[in-house]
Tab-separated table of C-alpha atoms and ligand atoms in Angstrom:
chain	number	residue	atom	x	y	z
A	1	MET	CA	-16.561	-16.239	-27.070
A	2	VAL	CA	-19.866	-16.430	-28.917
A	3	ARG	CA	-22.885	-17.304	-26.812
A	4	PRO	CA	-25.763	-17.475	-29.301
A	5	ARG	CA	-28.547	-17.740	-26.703
A	6	GLY	CA	-27.349	-14.753	-24.774
A	7	ARG	CA	-27.117	-12.691	-27.932
A	8	PHE	CA	-30.480	-13.744	-29.259
A	9	ARG	CA	-32.460	-10.818	-27.902
A	10	PHE	CA	-29.837	-8.427	-29.079
A	11	LEU	CA	-29.796	-9.912	-32.580
A	12	ARG	CA	-33.574	-9.923	-32.901
A	13	GLN	CA	-33.628	-6.213	-32.302
A	14	ARG	CA	-31.118	-5.659	-35.076
A	15	VAL	CA	-32.009	-8.251	-37.715
A	16	ARG	CA	-34.530	-7.728	-40.441
A	17	VAL	CA	-35.661	-10.753	-42.416
A	18	LEU	CA	-35.171	-10.221	-46.148
A	19	ASP	CA	-35.566	-12.535	-49.107
A	20	ARG	CA	-33.609	-10.400	-51.533
A	21	PRO	CA	-30.937	-7.766	-51.395
A	22	VAL	CA	-32.197	-4.242	-50.786
A	23	PRO	CA	-30.331	-1.276	-52.254
A	24	TRP	CA	-28.469	0.658	-49.563
A	25	GLY	CA	-30.407	3.869	-50.148
A	26	ARG	CA	-33.763	2.254	-49.345
A	27	ARG	CA	-32.743	0.475	-46.179
A	28	ARG	CA	-34.740	1.469	-43.148
A	29	GLY	CA	-35.482	0.128	-39.702
A	30	PRO	CA	-32.864	-1.932	-37.913
A	31	PRO	CA	-29.359	-0.790	-38.767
A	32	LEU	CA	-28.075	-4.206	-39.863
A	33	CYS	CA	-30.003	-6.402	-42.307
A	34	VAL	CA	-29.481	-10.111	-42.840
A	35	ARG	CA	-30.855	-12.315	-45.582
A	36	LEU	CA	-32.798	-15.326	-44.280
A	37	PRO	CA	-35.197	-17.665	-46.093
A	38	ARG	CA	-38.659	-16.067	-46.026
A	39	LYS	CA	-40.320	-18.893	-44.052
A	40	THR	CA	-37.718	-19.035	-41.343
A	41	SER	CA	-39.268	-19.270	-37.883
A	42	LEU	CA	-37.559	-17.316	-35.145
A	43	ARG	CA	-39.766	-18.793	-32.437
A	44	SER	CA	-37.356	-21.358	-31.109
A	45	ALA	CA	-34.704	-19.409	-29.253
A	46	ARG	CA	-31.914	-21.925	-29.678
A	47	GLY	CA	-32.532	-22.915	-33.312
A	48	GLY	CA	-33.563	-19.450	-34.403
A	49	CYS	CA	-30.551	-17.857	-32.907
A	50	ALA	CA	-28.097	-20.258	-34.517
A	51	LEU	CA	-29.745	-19.606	-37.864
A	52	VAL	CA	-29.660	-15.862	-37.450
A	53	TRP	CA	-26.103	-16.008	-36.275
A	54	ARG	CA	-24.977	-18.078	-39.285
A	55	ALA	CA	-26.761	-15.752	-41.685
A	56	LEU	CA	-25.330	-12.732	-39.967
A	57	ARG	CA	-21.827	-14.100	-40.275
A	58	ALA	CA	-22.327	-14.891	-43.956
A	59	THR	CA	-23.681	-11.413	-44.575
A	60	LEU	CA	-20.801	-9.792	-42.812
A	61	GLU	CA	-18.251	-11.864	-44.671
A	62	GLU	CA	-19.903	-11.172	-47.963
A	63	MET	CA	-20.292	-7.454	-47.405
A	64	PHE	CA	-17.150	-6.553	-45.589
A	65	LYS	CA	-14.876	-9.497	-46.416
A	66	LEU	CA	-14.035	-9.691	-42.773
A	67	ALA	CA	-12.191	-12.540	-41.201
A	68	TRP	CA	-14.422	-14.270	-38.624
A	69	ARG	CA	-14.415	-12.678	-35.220
A	70	VAL	CA	-17.129	-11.484	-32.882
A	71	PRO	CA	-18.330	-8.247	-34.463
A	72	ASN	CA	-18.553	-5.177	-32.303
A	73	PHE	CA	-22.009	-3.940	-33.224
A	74	ALA	CA	-21.808	-0.838	-31.129
A	75	MET	CA	-18.738	0.333	-33.038
A	76	MET	CA	-20.022	-0.683	-36.458
A	77	ARG	CA	-23.508	0.748	-36.363
A	78	GLY	CA	-23.966	3.351	-33.686
A	79	THR	CA	-24.680	2.541	-30.093
A	80	ALA	CA	-26.461	-0.669	-29.184
A	81	PRO	CA	-29.626	-0.319	-27.096
A	82	ALA	CA	-28.575	0.459	-23.540
A	83	LYS	CA	-30.900	-2.203	-22.118
A	84	ALA	CA	-29.209	-4.960	-24.078
A	85	VAL	CA	-25.573	-4.255	-23.327
A	86	THR	CA	-25.223	-2.000	-20.292
A	87	PRO	CA	-25.188	-3.867	-16.980
A	88	GLN	CA	-26.903	-2.131	-14.058
A	89	LYS	CA	-24.265	-0.241	-12.094
A	90	PRO	CA	-24.400	0.070	-8.319
A	91	VAL	CA	-24.764	3.576	-6.964
A	92	VAL	CA	-21.205	3.456	-5.660
A	93	GLN	CA	-18.814	1.398	-7.722
A	94	GLU	CA	-16.773	-1.262	-6.023
A	95	THR	CA	-13.270	0.005	-5.460
A	96	PRO	CA	-10.422	-2.256	-6.490
A	97	VAL	CA	-8.616	-3.725	-3.518
A	98	LYS	CA	-5.348	-1.879	-3.004
A	99	PHE	CA	-3.102	-4.484	-1.432
A	100	ARG	CA	-2.211	-7.941	-2.668
A	101	SER	CA	-2.544	-10.795	-0.231
A	102	GLY	CA	0.389	-12.990	0.674
A	103	LYS	CA	1.659	-15.542	3.158
A	104	HIS	CA	2.923	-14.125	6.442
A	105	THR	CA	4.188	-15.583	9.676
A	106	VAL	CA	2.479	-13.834	12.555
A	107	ILE	CA	3.733	-13.928	16.131
A	108	VAL	CA	1.297	-13.843	19.030
A	109	LYS	CA	1.975	-10.697	21.047
A	110	GLU	CA	-0.799	-10.938	23.615
A	111	VAL	CA	-4.197	-12.504	24.209
A	112	PHE	CA	-6.628	-11.035	26.701
A	113	ASP	CA	-10.304	-10.917	27.535
A	114	ILE	CA	-11.830	-7.754	26.285
A	115	ALA	CA	-12.775	-7.084	29.901
A	116	PRO	CA	-12.144	-9.362	32.874
A	117	LYS	CA	-15.822	-10.182	33.243
A	118	PHE	CA	-16.345	-11.300	29.671
A	119	PRO	CA	-14.181	-14.302	28.861
A	120	GLN	CA	-16.251	-15.367	25.876
A	121	THR	CA	-14.795	-12.612	23.686
A	122	TYR	CA	-11.110	-11.807	23.590
A	123	LEU	CA	-8.582	-9.756	21.696
A	124	ILE	CA	-5.507	-11.327	20.169
A	125	ARG	CA	-2.682	-9.174	18.877
A	126	PHE	CA	0.026	-10.192	16.449
A	127	THR	CA	3.292	-8.813	15.211
A	128	PHE	CA	4.865	-10.088	11.993
A	129	GLU	CA	8.058	-12.089	11.624
A	130	ASN	CA	10.847	-10.089	9.934
A	131	GLU	CA	8.463	-7.429	8.640
A	132	PRO	CA	6.152	-4.704	9.880
A	133	VAL	CA	2.403	-5.250	10.099
A	134	PHE	CA	1.231	-5.586	6.503
A	135	ASP	CA	-0.707	-2.871	4.706
A	136	PHE	CA	-4.417	-3.521	4.419
A	137	GLU	CA	-7.693	-1.736	3.959
A	138	PRO	CA	-9.967	-1.499	6.977
A	139	GLY	CA	-12.712	-4.094	6.639
A	140	GLN	CA	-10.401	-6.769	5.251
A	141	PHE	CA	-9.648	-10.025	7.039
A	142	ILE	CA	-6.760	-12.405	7.611
A	143	SER	CA	-6.842	-16.213	7.478
A	144	ILE	CA	-5.048	-17.879	10.362
A	145	PHE	CA	-3.749	-21.452	10.058
A	146	ALA	CA	-3.334	-24.099	12.749
A	147	GLU	CA	-2.841	-27.854	12.932
A	148	LYS	CA	-5.715	-30.072	13.986
A	149	ASP	CA	-5.277	-33.869	14.019
A	150	GLY	CA	-2.348	-33.562	11.618
A	151	LYS	CA	-4.383	-31.411	9.221
A	152	ARG	CA	-3.815	-27.775	8.467
A	153	ILE	CA	-6.996	-25.774	8.862
A	154	SER	CA	-7.662	-22.078	8.615
A	155	ARG	CA	-10.309	-19.592	9.727
A	156	PRO	CA	-10.843	-16.025	8.564
A	157	TYR	CA	-10.928	-13.184	11.091
A	158	SER	CA	-11.696	-9.532	10.439
A	159	ILE	CA	-8.940	-7.144	11.355
A	160	ALA	CA	-10.104	-4.914	14.188
A	161	SER	CA	-7.103	-2.579	14.331
A	162	TRP	CA	-6.708	0.143	11.738
A	163	PRO	CA	-3.926	0.182	9.159
A	164	GLU	CA	-2.123	3.179	10.674
A	165	ASN	CA	-1.390	1.114	13.791
A	166	LYS	CA	1.885	-0.623	12.968
A	167	ASP	CA	2.477	-1.857	16.538
A	168	TYR	CA	0.242	-4.889	16.121
A	169	LEU	CA	-2.630	-6.428	14.193
A	170	GLU	CA	-5.678	-6.969	16.397
A	171	LEU	CA	-8.422	-9.561	16.070
A	172	CYS	CA	-11.542	-9.708	18.208
A	173	ILE	CA	-12.736	-13.283	18.591
A	174	LYS	CA	-15.775	-14.844	20.191
A	175	ILE	CA	-15.239	-18.294	21.676
A	176	VAL	CA	-17.543	-20.718	19.899
A	177	GLU	CA	-18.552	-23.652	22.060
A	178	GLY	CA	-16.887	-26.747	20.639
A	179	GLY	CA	-15.229	-24.651	17.945
A	180	PHE	CA	-11.606	-25.427	17.166
A	181	MET	CA	-9.891	-22.203	16.139
A	182	SER	CA	-11.642	-19.754	18.445
A	183	ASN	CA	-10.632	-21.926	21.430
A	184	TYR	CA	-7.162	-22.706	20.097
A	185	LEU	CA	-6.256	-19.045	19.649
A	186	TYR	CA	-7.544	-18.213	23.119
A	187	HIS	CA	-4.962	-20.534	24.634
A	188	VAL	CA	-1.873	-19.825	22.494
A	189	SER	CA	1.101	-18.414	24.369
A	190	PRO	CA	2.770	-15.147	23.446
A	191	GLY	CA	5.634	-15.815	21.045
A	192	THR	CA	3.790	-18.603	19.189
A	193	LYS	CA	4.297	-18.378	15.433
A	194	LEU	CA	1.350	-19.026	13.130
A	195	GLN	CA	0.983	-19.084	9.388
A	196	SER	CA	-1.470	-16.688	7.828
A	197	ILE	CA	-2.674	-15.315	4.517
A	198	GLY	CA	-3.825	-11.763	4.126
A	199	PRO	CA	-5.062	-9.198	3.680
A	200	LEU	CA	-8.188	-10.649	2.082
A	201	GLY	CA	-11.696	-9.498	1.248
A	202	ARG	CA	-13.496	-6.644	-0.466
A	203	PHE	CA	-15.644	-5.448	2.415
A	204	VAL	CA	-14.042	-2.024	2.377
A	205	ILE	CA	-15.365	1.501	2.416
A	206	PRO	CA	-14.902	3.355	-0.876
A	207	GLU	CA	-12.854	6.531	-0.522
A	208	PRO	CA	-13.496	9.412	-0.644
A	209	ILE	CA	-16.582	8.793	1.446
A	210	ARG	CA	-19.524	10.210	-0.493
A	211	TYR	CA	-22.380	9.285	1.825
A	212	ASP	CA	-23.394	9.495	5.438
A	213	THR	CA	-22.657	5.995	6.641
A	214	VAL	CA	-24.493	3.546	8.873
A	215	PHE	CA	-22.657	0.510	10.243
A	216	VAL	CA	-24.827	-2.323	11.533
A	217	ALA	CA	-23.207	-5.098	13.567
A	218	THR	CA	-23.984	-7.776	16.077
A	219	GLY	CA	-21.366	-9.323	18.371
A	220	THR	CA	-17.828	-9.466	17.017
A	221	GLY	CA	-19.229	-8.275	13.676
A	222	VAL	CA	-18.327	-4.825	14.954
A	223	ALA	CA	-14.594	-5.554	14.417
A	224	PRO	CA	-14.317	-4.341	10.791
A	225	PHE	CA	-16.190	-1.150	11.704
A	226	ILE	CA	-13.743	-0.383	14.489
A	227	ALA	CA	-10.980	-0.638	11.889
A	228	MET	CA	-12.891	1.559	9.423
A	229	MET	CA	-13.712	4.267	11.966
A	230	GLY	CA	-10.181	4.287	13.404
A	231	HIS	CA	-8.858	4.765	9.875
A	232	ILE	CA	-11.389	7.506	9.102
A	233	TRP	CA	-10.356	9.528	12.170
A	234	GLU	CA	-6.634	8.922	11.572
A	235	GLN	CA	-6.843	10.103	7.974
A	236	GLY	CA	-9.479	12.811	8.499
A	237	LEU	CA	-11.714	11.165	5.908
A	238	ASP	CA	-15.003	12.058	7.599
A	239	ASP	CA	-15.240	15.362	5.697
A	240	GLY	CA	-18.488	16.496	7.321
A	241	ARG	CA	-20.202	13.126	6.827
A	242	ASP	CA	-22.190	11.476	9.592
A	243	PHE	CA	-21.259	8.015	10.878
A	244	THR	CA	-23.568	5.853	12.957
A	245	VAL	CA	-22.717	2.496	14.500
A	246	ILE	CA	-25.796	0.435	15.353
A	247	PHE	CA	-24.514	-2.332	17.570
A	248	GLY	CA	-26.731	-5.159	18.762
A	249	VAL	CA	-25.800	-7.641	21.486
A	250	ARG	CA	-27.704	-9.860	23.877
A	251	TYR	CA	-26.394	-8.571	27.194
A	252	VAL	CA	-24.935	-5.281	28.332
A	253	HIS	CA	-21.660	-7.012	29.146
A	254	ASP	CA	-21.345	-8.075	25.480
A	255	LEU	CA	-20.898	-4.456	24.383
A	256	ILE	CA	-17.301	-4.798	23.249
A	257	TYR	CA	-15.435	-1.622	22.263
A	258	ARG	CA	-18.097	0.371	24.115
A	259	ASP	CA	-15.573	2.687	25.812
A	260	LEU	CA	-13.820	3.405	22.536
A	261	MET	CA	-17.044	4.227	20.702
A	262	GLU	CA	-18.337	6.398	23.542
A	263	LYS	CA	-15.013	8.236	23.439
A	264	TRP	CA	-15.353	8.765	19.680
A	265	GLU	CA	-18.891	10.016	20.253
A	266	ARG	CA	-17.614	12.614	22.734
A	267	GLU	CA	-14.780	13.686	20.446
A	268	HIS	CA	-16.640	13.773	17.122
A	269	PRO	CA	-20.092	15.365	16.852
A	270	ASN	CA	-20.616	13.529	13.544
A	271	PHE	CA	-20.200	10.100	15.170
A	272	HIS	CA	-23.191	8.372	16.749
A	273	PHE	CA	-23.139	5.156	18.725
A	274	TYR	CA	-26.494	3.346	19.015
A	275	PRO	CA	-26.069	0.232	21.151
A	276	THR	CA	-29.119	-1.966	21.546
A	277	ILE	CA	-29.549	-4.895	23.927
A	278	SER	CA	-31.895	-7.753	23.131
A	279	ARG	CA	-31.917	-9.281	26.647
A	280	PRO	CA	-30.946	-6.614	29.166
A	281	GLU	CA	-29.926	-8.453	32.319
A	282	THR	CA	-29.662	-5.416	34.546
A	283	PRO	CA	-32.182	-2.696	35.452
A	284	ASP	CA	-29.257	-0.257	35.238
A	285	TRP	CA	-29.501	-0.389	31.457
A	286	LYS	CA	-31.489	2.654	30.389
A	287	GLY	CA	-30.624	2.471	26.717
A	288	ARG	CA	-32.234	0.851	23.679
A	289	VAL	CA	-33.790	-2.576	23.953
A	290	GLY	CA	-34.447	-4.841	20.977
A	291	TYR	CA	-32.884	-5.776	17.680
A	292	VAL	CA	-30.853	-3.659	15.294
A	293	GLN	CA	-33.688	-3.740	12.736
A	294	LYS	CA	-35.859	-1.700	15.096
A	295	VAL	CA	-33.161	0.959	15.449
A	296	ILE	CA	-32.696	1.206	11.681
A	297	GLN	CA	-36.421	1.725	11.163
A	298	ASN	CA	-37.042	4.067	14.095
A	299	GLU	CA	-33.926	6.192	14.266
A	300	ILE	CA	-32.397	6.403	10.809
A	301	THR	CA	-33.931	8.732	8.245
A	302	ASP	CA	-33.185	9.867	4.696
A	303	TYR	CA	-32.121	6.363	3.634
A	304	GLY	CA	-31.594	7.350	0.006
A	305	ASN	CA	-28.649	9.543	0.952
A	306	LYS	CA	-26.911	6.993	3.138
A	307	GLN	CA	-24.782	3.923	2.634
A	308	VAL	CA	-25.024	0.992	5.009
A	309	PHE	CA	-22.470	-1.659	5.936
A	310	ILE	CA	-23.674	-4.805	7.707
A	311	CYS	CA	-21.583	-7.475	9.422
A	312	GLY	CA	-22.334	-10.444	11.644
A	313	LEU	CA	-23.840	-13.896	11.547
A	314	HIS	CA	-25.679	-15.098	8.466
A	315	ASP	CA	-29.333	-14.763	9.508
A	316	MET	CA	-29.009	-11.282	10.943
A	317	VAL	CA	-27.094	-10.030	7.911
A	318	GLU	CA	-29.597	-11.522	5.482
A	319	ASP	CA	-32.514	-9.993	7.354
A	320	VAL	CA	-30.946	-6.550	7.753
A	321	LYS	CA	-29.742	-6.519	4.151
A	322	ASN	CA	-33.287	-7.162	2.889
A	323	LEU	CA	-34.660	-4.489	5.192
A	324	CYS	CA	-32.087	-1.920	4.064
A	325	GLN	CA	-32.759	-2.665	0.414
A	326	ARG	CA	-36.480	-2.211	1.015
A	327	LEU	CA	-35.888	1.056	2.836
A	328	GLY	CA	-33.923	2.343	-0.149
A	329	PHE	CA	-30.397	2.929	1.135
A	330	ALA	CA	-28.167	4.289	-1.614
A	331	TYR	CA	-25.621	1.566	-1.138
A	332	VAL	CA	-25.823	-1.704	0.828
A	333	ARG	CA	-22.677	-3.723	1.587
A	334	PHE	CA	-22.471	-6.727	3.855
A	335	GLU	CA	-20.265	-9.520	5.141
A	336	LYS	CA	-21.729	-12.742	6.527
A	337	TRP	CA	-20.054	-15.068	8.992
A	338	ASP	CA	-21.316	-18.591	9.434
B	1	FAD	C1	-14.822	-13.047	6.530
B	1	FAD	C2	-15.003	-13.577	7.943
B	1	FAD	C3	-14.529	-12.846	9.000
B	1	FAD	C4	-14.692	-13.329	10.298
B	1	FAD	N1	-14.253	-12.565	11.334
B	1	FAD	C5	-14.473	-12.984	12.598
B	1	FAD	C6	-14.086	-12.153	13.716
B	1	FAD	O1	-13.545	-11.050	13.560
B	1	FAD	N2	-14.337	-12.621	14.969
B	1	FAD	C7	-14.946	-13.844	15.193
B	1	FAD	O2	-15.144	-14.211	16.360
B	1	FAD	N3	-15.314	-14.633	14.145
B	1	FAD	C8	-15.083	-14.241	12.872
B	1	FAD	N4	-15.445	-15.051	11.829
B	1	FAD	C9	-15.903	-16.423	12.118
B	1	FAD	C10	-14.646	-17.324	12.235
B	1	FAD	O3	-14.001	-17.433	10.977
B	1	FAD	C11	-14.952	-18.751	12.678
B	1	FAD	O4	-15.985	-19.266	11.896
B	1	FAD	C12	-15.340	-18.838	14.151
B	1	FAD	O5	-14.306	-18.323	14.969
B	1	FAD	C13	-15.587	-20.306	14.538
B	1	FAD	O6	-14.448	-21.060	14.232
B	1	FAD	P1	-14.089	-22.350	15.097
B	1	FAD	O7	-12.967	-23.063	14.415
B	1	FAD	O8	-13.885	-21.975	16.517
B	1	FAD	O9	-15.418	-23.189	15.038
B	1	FAD	P2	-15.729	-24.444	14.050
B	1	FAD	O10	-14.935	-25.600	14.547
B	1	FAD	O11	-15.500	-23.989	12.671
B	1	FAD	O12	-17.254	-24.626	14.280
B	1	FAD	C14	-17.824	-25.309	15.374
B	1	FAD	C15	-19.331	-25.134	15.365
B	1	FAD	O13	-19.682	-23.783	15.661
B	1	FAD	C16	-20.518	-23.227	14.647
B	1	FAD	N5	-20.036	-21.848	14.429
B	1	FAD	C17	-19.036	-21.461	13.617
B	1	FAD	N6	-18.835	-20.135	13.717
B	1	FAD	C18	-19.726	-19.686	14.611
B	1	FAD	C19	-19.999	-18.412	15.137
B	1	FAD	N7	-19.294	-17.320	14.759
B	1	FAD	N8	-20.987	-18.315	16.056
B	1	FAD	C20	-21.684	-19.397	16.450
B	1	FAD	N9	-21.465	-20.633	15.979
B	1	FAD	C21	-20.505	-20.785	15.071
B	1	FAD	C22	-20.295	-24.082	13.433
B	1	FAD	O14	-21.473	-24.121	12.638
B	1	FAD	C23	-19.977	-25.426	14.020
B	1	FAD	O15	-21.152	-26.129	14.285
B	1	FAD	C24	-15.312	-14.577	10.532
B	1	FAD	C25	-15.784	-15.304	9.443
B	1	FAD	C26	-15.649	-14.810	8.175
B	1	FAD	C27	-16.193	-15.611	7.025
């Protein structure tokens, strides 16, 4: 499709205004010359571009007897200026998602508080009807459907289990006060069948892993990172890289998956778990106090050689993303939940 305005800058760099034909041997300057009336004004972007474009087409047709199609300047006359045609590439290219999403019937296997004291966050595990747990990439999510007032509604939830675990698919859900789905799923009985679509999303870690990696999460935003780290250990993908989970919560009792991450820290010298509590409710807490931003600034170094993944509620993610971009991380990926 021809978009004259978008091509205007590109054309101006390549078009020379001529009032008569110039012999080939004496042509200099821009590689493609177009005849335009001498007094033509190129000031107006829209009008000027249309004029240039028409003249260019006429010239091409006259010279090469080509049927009309969008000419490929780069092929015809050497390489076009990089600035005009080459989009800025991220440091790490986005990997294509490996698995197609589809509709699946999931069956509730079990629902339980992540620890007896903390009923506001729970784990729900599913098996699949007539099929094994689907293949997915860690970091992806599944959309779960339920009926509310005769309407079918859905909510996305990050998968917290890793793909090698075919016994069940695990979600880690915070109960939202007055929220429909987070409360509904808390009360479903084992054996309940639910419709779902998945796996979905592109918040995945490119493999092989080329950078030391920092994961920043608050609350249940840690779920995709549990899946990623579980997968990394299962597949031996760490390859000497360092992995740091910076996990911010309000209270010590909100530190979900704490035991698992402390276990990983003991087992893997290249894994670091940095929990930070914004409102420590007990004097027993001797660890970090404050927000995740403080930990990133005070305890992470050599930003340019690290990639960072951020997940959680909108405001935190926006703030941390801006900070990480300012600090110069090689690669910043994020997923926002509202
Ligand atoms: C890609 C993606 C992955 C997600 N993964 C998870 C996950 O792993 N675990 C998880 O717990 N949630 C996750 N969420 C959030 C989840 O999809 C729902 O938004 C959340 O469970 C609330 O749904 P609800 O039906 O209970 O509340 P709703 O009925 O949708 O909302 C009720 C009220 O609560 C507010 N609200 C909605 N979500 C939140 C929230 N998270 N915190 C505070 N207030 C909220 C709404 O603004 C609204 O006012 C994810 C969201 C996205 C986009």
